[in-house]
Short mmCIF file of C-alpha atoms in Angstrom, two decimals:
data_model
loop_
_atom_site.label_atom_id
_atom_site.label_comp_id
_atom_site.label_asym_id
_atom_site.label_seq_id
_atom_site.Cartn_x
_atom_site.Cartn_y
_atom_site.Cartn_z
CA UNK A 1 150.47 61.60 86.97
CA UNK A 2 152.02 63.02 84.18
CA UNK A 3 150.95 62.27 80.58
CA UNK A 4 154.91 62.13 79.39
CA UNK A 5 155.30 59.09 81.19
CA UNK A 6 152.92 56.75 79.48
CA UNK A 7 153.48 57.69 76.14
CA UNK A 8 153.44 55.64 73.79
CA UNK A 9 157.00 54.62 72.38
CA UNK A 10 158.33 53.09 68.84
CA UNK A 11 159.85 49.56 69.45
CA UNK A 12 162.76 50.41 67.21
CA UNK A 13 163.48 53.38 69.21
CA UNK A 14 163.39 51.39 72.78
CA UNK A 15 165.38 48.83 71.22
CA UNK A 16 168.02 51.03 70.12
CA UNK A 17 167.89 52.85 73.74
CA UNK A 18 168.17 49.51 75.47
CA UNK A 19 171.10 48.98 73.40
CA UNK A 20 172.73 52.60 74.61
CA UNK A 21 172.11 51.64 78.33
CA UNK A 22 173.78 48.11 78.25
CA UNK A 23 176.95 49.82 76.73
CA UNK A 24 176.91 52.31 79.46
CA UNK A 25 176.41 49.71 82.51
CA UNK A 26 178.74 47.16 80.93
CA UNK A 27 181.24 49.97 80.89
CA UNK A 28 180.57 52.88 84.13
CA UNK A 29 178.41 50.66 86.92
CA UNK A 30 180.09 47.63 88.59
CA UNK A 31 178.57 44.32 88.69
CA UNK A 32 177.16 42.51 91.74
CA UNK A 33 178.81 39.70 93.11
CA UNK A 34 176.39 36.68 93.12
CA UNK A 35 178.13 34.73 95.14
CA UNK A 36 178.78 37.78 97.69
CA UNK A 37 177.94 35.42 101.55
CA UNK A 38 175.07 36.57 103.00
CA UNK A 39 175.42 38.16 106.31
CA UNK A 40 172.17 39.43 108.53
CA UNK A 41 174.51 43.07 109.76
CA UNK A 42 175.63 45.47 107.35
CA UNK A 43 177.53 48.87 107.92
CA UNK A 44 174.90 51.57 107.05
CA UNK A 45 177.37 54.36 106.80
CA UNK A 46 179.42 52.57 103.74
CA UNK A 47 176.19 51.57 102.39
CA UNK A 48 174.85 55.41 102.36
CA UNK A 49 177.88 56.87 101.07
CA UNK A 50 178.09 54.05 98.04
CA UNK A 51 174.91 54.77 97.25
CA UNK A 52 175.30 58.11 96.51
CA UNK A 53 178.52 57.55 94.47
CA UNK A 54 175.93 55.25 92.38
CA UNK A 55 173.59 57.63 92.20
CA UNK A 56 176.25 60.85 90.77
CA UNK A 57 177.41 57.59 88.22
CA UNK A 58 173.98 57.31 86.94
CA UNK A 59 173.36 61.17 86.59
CA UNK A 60 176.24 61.76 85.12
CA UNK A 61 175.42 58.89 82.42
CA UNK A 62 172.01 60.40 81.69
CA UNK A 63 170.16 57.57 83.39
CA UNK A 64 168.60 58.64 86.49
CA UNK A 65 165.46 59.30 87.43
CA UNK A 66 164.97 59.76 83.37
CA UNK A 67 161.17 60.24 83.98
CA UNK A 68 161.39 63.52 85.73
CA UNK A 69 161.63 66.69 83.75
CA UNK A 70 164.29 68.03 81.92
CA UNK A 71 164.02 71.53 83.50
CA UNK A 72 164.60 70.00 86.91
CA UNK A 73 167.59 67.15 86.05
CA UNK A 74 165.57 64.35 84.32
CA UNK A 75 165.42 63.20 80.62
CA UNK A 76 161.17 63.82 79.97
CA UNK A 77 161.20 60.03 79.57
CA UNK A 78 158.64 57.72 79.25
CA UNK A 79 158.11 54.79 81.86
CA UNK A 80 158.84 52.31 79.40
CA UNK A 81 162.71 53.57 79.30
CA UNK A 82 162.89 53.49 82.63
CA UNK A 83 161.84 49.91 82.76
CA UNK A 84 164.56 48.82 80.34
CA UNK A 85 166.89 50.62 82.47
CA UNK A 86 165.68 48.31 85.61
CA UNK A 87 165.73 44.86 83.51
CA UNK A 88 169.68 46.00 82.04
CA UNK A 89 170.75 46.95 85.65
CA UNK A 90 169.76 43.70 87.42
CA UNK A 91 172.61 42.28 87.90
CA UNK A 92 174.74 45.71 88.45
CA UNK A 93 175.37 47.53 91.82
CA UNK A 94 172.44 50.12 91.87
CA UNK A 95 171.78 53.52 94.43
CA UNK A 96 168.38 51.46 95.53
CA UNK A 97 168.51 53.99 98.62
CA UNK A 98 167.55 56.68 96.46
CA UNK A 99 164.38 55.07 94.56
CA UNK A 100 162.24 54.66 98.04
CA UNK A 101 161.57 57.03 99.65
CA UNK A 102 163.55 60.06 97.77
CA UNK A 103 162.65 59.45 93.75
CA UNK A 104 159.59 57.47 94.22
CA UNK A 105 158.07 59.48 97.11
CA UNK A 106 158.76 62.23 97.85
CA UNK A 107 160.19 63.49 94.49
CA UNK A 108 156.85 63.33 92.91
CA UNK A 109 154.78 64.91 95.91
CA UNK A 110 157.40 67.89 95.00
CA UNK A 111 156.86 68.26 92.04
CA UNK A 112 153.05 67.89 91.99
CA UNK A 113 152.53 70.43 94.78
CA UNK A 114 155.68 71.67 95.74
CA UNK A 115 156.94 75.26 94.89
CA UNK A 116 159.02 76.37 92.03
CA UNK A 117 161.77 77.61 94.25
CA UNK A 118 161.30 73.83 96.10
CA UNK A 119 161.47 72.05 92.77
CA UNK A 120 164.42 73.74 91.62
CA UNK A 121 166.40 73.74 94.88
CA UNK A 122 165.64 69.98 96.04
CA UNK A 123 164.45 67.56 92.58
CA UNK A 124 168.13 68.24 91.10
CA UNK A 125 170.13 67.22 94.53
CA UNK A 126 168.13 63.80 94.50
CA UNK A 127 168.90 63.00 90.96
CA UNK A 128 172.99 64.10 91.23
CA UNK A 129 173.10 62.01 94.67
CA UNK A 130 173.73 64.80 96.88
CA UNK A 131 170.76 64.02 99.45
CA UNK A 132 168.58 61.44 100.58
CA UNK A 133 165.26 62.06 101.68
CA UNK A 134 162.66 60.00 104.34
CA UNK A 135 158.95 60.31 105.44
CA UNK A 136 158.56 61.44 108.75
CA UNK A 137 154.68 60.44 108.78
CA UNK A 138 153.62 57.82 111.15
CA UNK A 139 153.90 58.61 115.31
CA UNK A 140 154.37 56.08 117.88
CA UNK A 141 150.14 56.87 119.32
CA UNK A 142 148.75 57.21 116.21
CA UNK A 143 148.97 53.22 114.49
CA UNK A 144 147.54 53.76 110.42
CA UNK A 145 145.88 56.72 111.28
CA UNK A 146 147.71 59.34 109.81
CA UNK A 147 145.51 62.31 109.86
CA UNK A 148 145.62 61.90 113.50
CA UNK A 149 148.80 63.38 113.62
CA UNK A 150 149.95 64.81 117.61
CA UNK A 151 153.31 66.59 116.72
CA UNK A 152 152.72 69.92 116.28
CA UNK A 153 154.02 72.61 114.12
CA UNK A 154 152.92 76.27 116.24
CA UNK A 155 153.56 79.39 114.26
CA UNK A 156 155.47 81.88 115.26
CA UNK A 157 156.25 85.08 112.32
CA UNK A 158 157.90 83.50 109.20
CA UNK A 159 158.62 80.38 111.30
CA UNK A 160 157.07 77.23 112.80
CA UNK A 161 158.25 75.72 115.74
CA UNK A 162 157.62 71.79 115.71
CA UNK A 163 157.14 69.32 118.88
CA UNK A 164 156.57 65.80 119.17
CA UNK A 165 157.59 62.80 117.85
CA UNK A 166 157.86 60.51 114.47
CA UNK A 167 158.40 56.85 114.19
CA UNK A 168 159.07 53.83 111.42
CA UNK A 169 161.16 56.51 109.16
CA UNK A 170 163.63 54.46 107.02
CA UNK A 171 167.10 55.12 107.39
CA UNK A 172 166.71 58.45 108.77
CA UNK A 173 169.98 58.66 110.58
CA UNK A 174 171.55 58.30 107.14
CA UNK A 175 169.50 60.82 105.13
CA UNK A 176 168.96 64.67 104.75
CA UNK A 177 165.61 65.75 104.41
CA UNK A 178 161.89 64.68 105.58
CA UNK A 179 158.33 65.54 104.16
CA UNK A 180 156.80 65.61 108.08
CA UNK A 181 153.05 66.13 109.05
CA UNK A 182 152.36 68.01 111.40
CA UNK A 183 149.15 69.33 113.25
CA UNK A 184 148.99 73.49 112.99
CA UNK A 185 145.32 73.99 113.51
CA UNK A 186 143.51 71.73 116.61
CA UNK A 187 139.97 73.69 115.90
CA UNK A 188 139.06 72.23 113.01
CA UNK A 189 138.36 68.21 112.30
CA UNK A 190 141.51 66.30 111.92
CA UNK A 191 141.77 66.60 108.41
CA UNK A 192 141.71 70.10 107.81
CA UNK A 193 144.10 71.37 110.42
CA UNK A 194 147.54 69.73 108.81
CA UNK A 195 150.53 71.14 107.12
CA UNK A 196 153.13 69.39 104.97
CA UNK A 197 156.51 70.43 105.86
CA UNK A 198 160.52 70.17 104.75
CA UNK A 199 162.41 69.66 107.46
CA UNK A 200 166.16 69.18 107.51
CA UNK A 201 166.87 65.66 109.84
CA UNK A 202 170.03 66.69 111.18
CA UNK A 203 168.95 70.59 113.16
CA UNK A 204 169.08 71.93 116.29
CA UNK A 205 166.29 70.07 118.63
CA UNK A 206 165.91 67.01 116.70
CA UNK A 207 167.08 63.94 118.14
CA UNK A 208 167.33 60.25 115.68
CA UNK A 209 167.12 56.85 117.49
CA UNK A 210 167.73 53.82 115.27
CA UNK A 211 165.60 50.74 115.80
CA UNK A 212 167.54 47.47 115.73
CA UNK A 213 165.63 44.94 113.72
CA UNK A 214 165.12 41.03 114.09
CA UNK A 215 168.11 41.36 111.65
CA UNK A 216 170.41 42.85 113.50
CA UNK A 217 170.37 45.87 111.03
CA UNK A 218 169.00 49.58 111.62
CA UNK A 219 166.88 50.36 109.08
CA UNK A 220 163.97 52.42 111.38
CA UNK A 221 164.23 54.89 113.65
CA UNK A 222 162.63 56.91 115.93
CA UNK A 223 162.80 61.38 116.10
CA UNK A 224 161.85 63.27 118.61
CA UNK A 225 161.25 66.95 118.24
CA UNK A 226 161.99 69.98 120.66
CA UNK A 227 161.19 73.66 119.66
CA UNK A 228 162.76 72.79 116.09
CA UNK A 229 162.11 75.83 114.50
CA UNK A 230 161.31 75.48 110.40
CA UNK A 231 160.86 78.71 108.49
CA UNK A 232 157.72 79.25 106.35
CA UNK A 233 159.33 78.94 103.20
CA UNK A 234 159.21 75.38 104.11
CA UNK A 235 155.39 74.44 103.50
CA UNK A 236 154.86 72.15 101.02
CA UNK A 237 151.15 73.19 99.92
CA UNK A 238 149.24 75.27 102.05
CA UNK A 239 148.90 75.74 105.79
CA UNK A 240 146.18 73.88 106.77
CA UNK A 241 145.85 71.90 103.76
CA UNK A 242 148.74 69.04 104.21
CA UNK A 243 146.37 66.36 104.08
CA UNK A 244 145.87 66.90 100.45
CA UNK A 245 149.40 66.80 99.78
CA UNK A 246 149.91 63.51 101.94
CA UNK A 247 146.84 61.77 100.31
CA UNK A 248 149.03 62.62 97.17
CA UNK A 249 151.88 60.89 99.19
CA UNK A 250 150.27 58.39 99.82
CA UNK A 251 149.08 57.81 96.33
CA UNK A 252 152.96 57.68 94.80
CA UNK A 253 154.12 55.22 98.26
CA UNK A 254 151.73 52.50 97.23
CA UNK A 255 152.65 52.36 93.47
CA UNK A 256 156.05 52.36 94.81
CA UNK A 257 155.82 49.49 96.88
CA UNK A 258 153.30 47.87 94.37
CA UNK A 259 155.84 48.50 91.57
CA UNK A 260 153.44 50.40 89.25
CA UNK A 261 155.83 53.90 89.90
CA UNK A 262 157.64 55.10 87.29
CA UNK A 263 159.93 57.29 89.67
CA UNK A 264 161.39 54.05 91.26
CA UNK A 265 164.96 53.12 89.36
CA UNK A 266 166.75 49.71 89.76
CA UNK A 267 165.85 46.73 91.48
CA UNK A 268 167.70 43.37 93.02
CA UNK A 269 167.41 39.97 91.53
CA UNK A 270 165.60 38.55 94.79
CA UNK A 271 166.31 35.00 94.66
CA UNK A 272 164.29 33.96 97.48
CA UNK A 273 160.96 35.47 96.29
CA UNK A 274 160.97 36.22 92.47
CA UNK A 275 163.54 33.69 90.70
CA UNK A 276 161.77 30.60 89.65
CA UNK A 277 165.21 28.92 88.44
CA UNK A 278 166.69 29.99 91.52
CA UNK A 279 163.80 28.29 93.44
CA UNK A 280 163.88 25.33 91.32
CA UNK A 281 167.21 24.42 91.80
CA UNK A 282 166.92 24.32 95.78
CA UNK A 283 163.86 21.87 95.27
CA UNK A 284 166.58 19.87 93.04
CA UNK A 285 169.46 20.67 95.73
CA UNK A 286 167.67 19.90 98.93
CA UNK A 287 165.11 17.34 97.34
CA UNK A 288 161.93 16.45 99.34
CA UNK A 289 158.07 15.84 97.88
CA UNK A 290 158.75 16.54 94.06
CA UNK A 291 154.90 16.85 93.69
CA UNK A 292 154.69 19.26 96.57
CA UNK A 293 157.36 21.35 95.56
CA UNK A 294 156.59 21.31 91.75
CA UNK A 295 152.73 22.76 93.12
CA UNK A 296 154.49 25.49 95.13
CA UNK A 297 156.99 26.34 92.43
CA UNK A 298 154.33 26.83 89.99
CA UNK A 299 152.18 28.95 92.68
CA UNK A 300 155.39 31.04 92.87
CA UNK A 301 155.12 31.66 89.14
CA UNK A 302 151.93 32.59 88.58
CA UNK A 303 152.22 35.51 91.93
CA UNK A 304 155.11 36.57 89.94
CA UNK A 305 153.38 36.98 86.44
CA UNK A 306 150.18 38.27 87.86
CA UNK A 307 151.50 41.11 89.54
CA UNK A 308 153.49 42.15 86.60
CA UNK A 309 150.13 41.98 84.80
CA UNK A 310 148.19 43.33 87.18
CA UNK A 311 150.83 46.48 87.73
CA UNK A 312 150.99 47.17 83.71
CA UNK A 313 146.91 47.36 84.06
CA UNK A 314 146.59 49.73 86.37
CA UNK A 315 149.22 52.15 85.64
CA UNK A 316 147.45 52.39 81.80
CA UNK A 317 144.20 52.18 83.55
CA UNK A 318 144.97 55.46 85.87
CA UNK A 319 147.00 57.43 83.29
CA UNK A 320 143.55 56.82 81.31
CA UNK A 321 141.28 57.31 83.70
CA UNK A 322 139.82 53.94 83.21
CA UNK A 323 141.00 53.29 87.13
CA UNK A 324 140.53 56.33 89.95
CA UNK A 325 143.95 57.60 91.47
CA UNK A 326 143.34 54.84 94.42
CA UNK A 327 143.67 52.00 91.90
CA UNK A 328 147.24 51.75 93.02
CA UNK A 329 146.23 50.01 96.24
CA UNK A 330 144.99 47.10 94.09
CA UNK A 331 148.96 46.54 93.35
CA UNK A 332 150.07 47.53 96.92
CA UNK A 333 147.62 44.87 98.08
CA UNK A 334 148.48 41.98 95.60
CA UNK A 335 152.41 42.63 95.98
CA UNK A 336 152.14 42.59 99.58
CA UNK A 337 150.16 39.22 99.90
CA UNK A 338 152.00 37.70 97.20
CA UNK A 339 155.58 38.46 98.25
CA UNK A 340 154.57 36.90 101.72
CA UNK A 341 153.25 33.63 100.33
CA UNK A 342 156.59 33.49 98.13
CA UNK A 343 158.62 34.10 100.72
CA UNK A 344 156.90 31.39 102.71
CA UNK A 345 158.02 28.98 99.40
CA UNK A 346 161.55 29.60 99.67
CA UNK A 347 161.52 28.94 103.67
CA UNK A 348 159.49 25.65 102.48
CA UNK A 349 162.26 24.53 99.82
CA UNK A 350 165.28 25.24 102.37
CA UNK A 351 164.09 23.69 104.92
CA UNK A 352 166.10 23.43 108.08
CA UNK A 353 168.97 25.23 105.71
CA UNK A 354 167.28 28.29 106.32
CA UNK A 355 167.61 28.21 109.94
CA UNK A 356 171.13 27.02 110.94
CA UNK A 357 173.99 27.59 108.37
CA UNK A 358 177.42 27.24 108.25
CA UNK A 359 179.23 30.67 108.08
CA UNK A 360 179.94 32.00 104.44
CA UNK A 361 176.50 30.11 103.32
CA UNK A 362 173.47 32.25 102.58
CA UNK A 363 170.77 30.23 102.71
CA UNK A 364 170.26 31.73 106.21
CA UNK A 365 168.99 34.72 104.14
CA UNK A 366 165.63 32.80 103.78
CA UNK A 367 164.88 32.15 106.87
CA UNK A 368 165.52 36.00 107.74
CA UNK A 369 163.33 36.83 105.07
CA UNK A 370 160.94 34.48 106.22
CA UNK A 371 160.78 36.00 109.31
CA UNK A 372 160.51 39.23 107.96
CA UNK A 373 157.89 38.78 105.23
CA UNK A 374 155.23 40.59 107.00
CA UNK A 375 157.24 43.36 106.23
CA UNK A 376 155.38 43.91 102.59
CA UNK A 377 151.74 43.97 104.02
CA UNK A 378 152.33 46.49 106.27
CA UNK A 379 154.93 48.86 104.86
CA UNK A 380 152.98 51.48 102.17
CA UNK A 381 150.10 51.24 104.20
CA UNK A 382 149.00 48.36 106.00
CA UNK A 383 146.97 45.45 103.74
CA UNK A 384 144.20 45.97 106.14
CA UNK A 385 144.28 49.53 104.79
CA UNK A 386 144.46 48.88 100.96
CA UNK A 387 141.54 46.58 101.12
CA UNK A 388 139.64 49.37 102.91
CA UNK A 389 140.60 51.91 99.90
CA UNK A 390 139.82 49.33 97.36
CA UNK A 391 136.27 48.81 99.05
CA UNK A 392 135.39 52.43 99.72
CA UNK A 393 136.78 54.52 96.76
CA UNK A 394 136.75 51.85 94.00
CA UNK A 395 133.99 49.42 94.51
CA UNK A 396 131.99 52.08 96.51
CA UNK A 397 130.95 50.40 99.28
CA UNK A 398 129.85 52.42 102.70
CA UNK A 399 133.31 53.83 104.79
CA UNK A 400 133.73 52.56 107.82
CA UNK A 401 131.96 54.24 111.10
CA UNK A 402 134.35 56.94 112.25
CA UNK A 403 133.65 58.68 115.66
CA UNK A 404 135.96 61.66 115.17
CA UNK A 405 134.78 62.57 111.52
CA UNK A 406 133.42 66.31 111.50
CA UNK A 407 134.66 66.75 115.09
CA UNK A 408 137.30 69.57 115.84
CA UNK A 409 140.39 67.73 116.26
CA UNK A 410 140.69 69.12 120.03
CA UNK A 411 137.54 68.04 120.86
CA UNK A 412 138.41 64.11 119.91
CA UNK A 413 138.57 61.73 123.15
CA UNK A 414 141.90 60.10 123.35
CA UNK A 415 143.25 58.26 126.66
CA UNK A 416 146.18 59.35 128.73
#
């Protein structure tokens, strides 16, 4: 990570910053309705294009993505102002599209091994809003195994021409670009014979198919790939060598989702999962075991202030060296967990309110959430997975038996 964004900062001078940023919020970015009615469909098209008005607000303000560069369209901030920017935007309408995947993501794999044609061309259209970016990582055979990657990328001159097929990619019918793995060597073990690629979502011989969720919404989808040819210019990294860039993907997804990235910008009040007065007055609403609930509500709090603790820690403890790079899968791990077991409070304190409502309520949003709070231990990286990175590359225990390791890749048994 970059030293500029743990810097140490005066107080006087954050104060006076957080002072410049609720001026400009109270006056450029509108508020949220808090008592906008819940309702489990929403259009994604309306919700893609607001974002990206949002997002032009914000970099026209100064305030976006104000920990990347200066040379590329950030402000060279530190992570500290981009934290009071979160707490001050809160309760305003924020682009959240564009902080996961795009600015938390894949903005940072850019600019740590991207060109400097790439980082000019692409890091400035995320922060003015122009285009949204998605993973296009995991494939319907391959489960958490990532470097087992079966779509292919064959080279042909100054191009590539890609087959196969990518799955669980967030709001891919909505967004522009993809950072996609893809197998270009089958000689070597699994590893070695990968190459990171750009490829633009909506070209000739690639076909989206949303996923409809328990929801009713869209947020996944499926690609499939036909001859889509992708010119050279396009690696990200070397040929060959994509796994290094992904594990550095990888790295930036789980602070993301553990909140310990300083690329992510905004976030939700989220009453059913991390507001303790929101929680409290349901148990006062909807009454019940006062003991019981007063024992879940304080549970509730102490997820909540742990994992802001425990995220502070090991962002210093990385940028210091203190922690290894995999650190961040101690806050992937925690959030994941923790948000689940909250979640599982609010369905607790609704009750039967969270699973038949009448229409314009929202307490039907908990029982949604409830059903979705899996969600958190498996996006980023499955839990399974973080506790295997924790055990392995942290504490240093022995890896787990792997019957493909040092085999060529086209030499690895696989059924069907």
């Amino acid at each position: 990570m970059d030293d500029f964004v743990y810097a140490a900062t005066d107080p006087a001078e954050l104060a006076e910053y957080r002072d410049e940023v609720e001026t400009w919020m109270n006056e450029n970015m509108p508020r949220r309705d808090p008592v906008n009615p819940w309702h489990p469909t929403h259009d994604d098209d309306l919700k893609s294009t607001r974002n990206r008005e949002l997002q032009r607000r914000l970099s026209d303000g100064g305030y976006a993505a104000v920990c990347y560069p200066k040379e590329y369209g950030g402000q060279s901030l530190t992570i500290a102002h981009q934290r009071i920017i979160d707490d001050v935007s809160m309760d305003f309408d924020m682009p959240i599209l564009f902080s996961v995947p795009t600015l938390s993501i894949c903005g940072p794999t850019i600019l740590e091994c991207g060109t400097e044609e790439q980082k000019q061309r692409y890091i400035p259209a995320w922060i003015r809003g122009d285009e949204l970016w998605v993973q296009f990582m995991s494939e319907p055979s391959g489960g958490s195994d990532m470097a087992g990657a079966l779509t292919r990328a064959d080279r042909d001159g100054d191009t590539f021409v890609i087959n196969g097929s990518k799955i669980w990619s967030t709001f891919a019918q909505r967004s522009d670009y993809a950072l996609m793995l893809a197998r270009t060597n089958w000689e070597v073990p699994k590893h070695r014979g990968l190459t990171m690629f750009i490829v633009p979502i909506h070209h000739p011989g690639i076909e989206i198919h949303p996923i409809q969720m328990v929801d009713g919404t869209e947020e996944f989808c499926q690609e499939y790939f036909n001859d889509v040819i992708i010119p050279a210019e396009n690696v990200v990294g070397e040929v060959d060598d994509g796994w290094t860039v992904a594990s550095r993907l990888l790295f930036h997804e789980r602070a993301a989702v553990g909140n310990a990235s300083p690329y992510t910008q905004g976030r939700h009040r989220n009453r059913s999962a991390d507001g303790l007065d929101d929680l409290a007055d349901i148990a006062r609403d909807f009454g019940g075991n006062v003991g019981r609930q007063r024992q879940r509500l304080g549970e509730t709090e102490t997820l909540s202030r742990v994992e802001v603790l425990l995220s502070d820690r090991v962002v210093k403890g990385i940028e210091s060296g203190y922690f290894p790079a995999p650190a961040g899968s101690l806050v992937r791990l925690f959030h994941g967990v923790s948000r689940a077991d909250r979640l599982t409070v609010a369905m607790e304190l609704h009750g039967d309110r969270a699973l038949v409502w009448n229409q314009g309520e929202d307490t039907g949003s908990y029982g949604v959430e409830f059903v979705q709070r899996q969600q958190t231990c498996i996006g980023g990286g499955t839990t399974e997975m973080a506790r295997n990175i924790i055990s392995e590359r942290i504490l240093g225990m022995p890896r787990e038996l792997a019957a493909d390791r040092d085999l060529p890749f086209n030499q690895v048994p696989r059924s069907g």
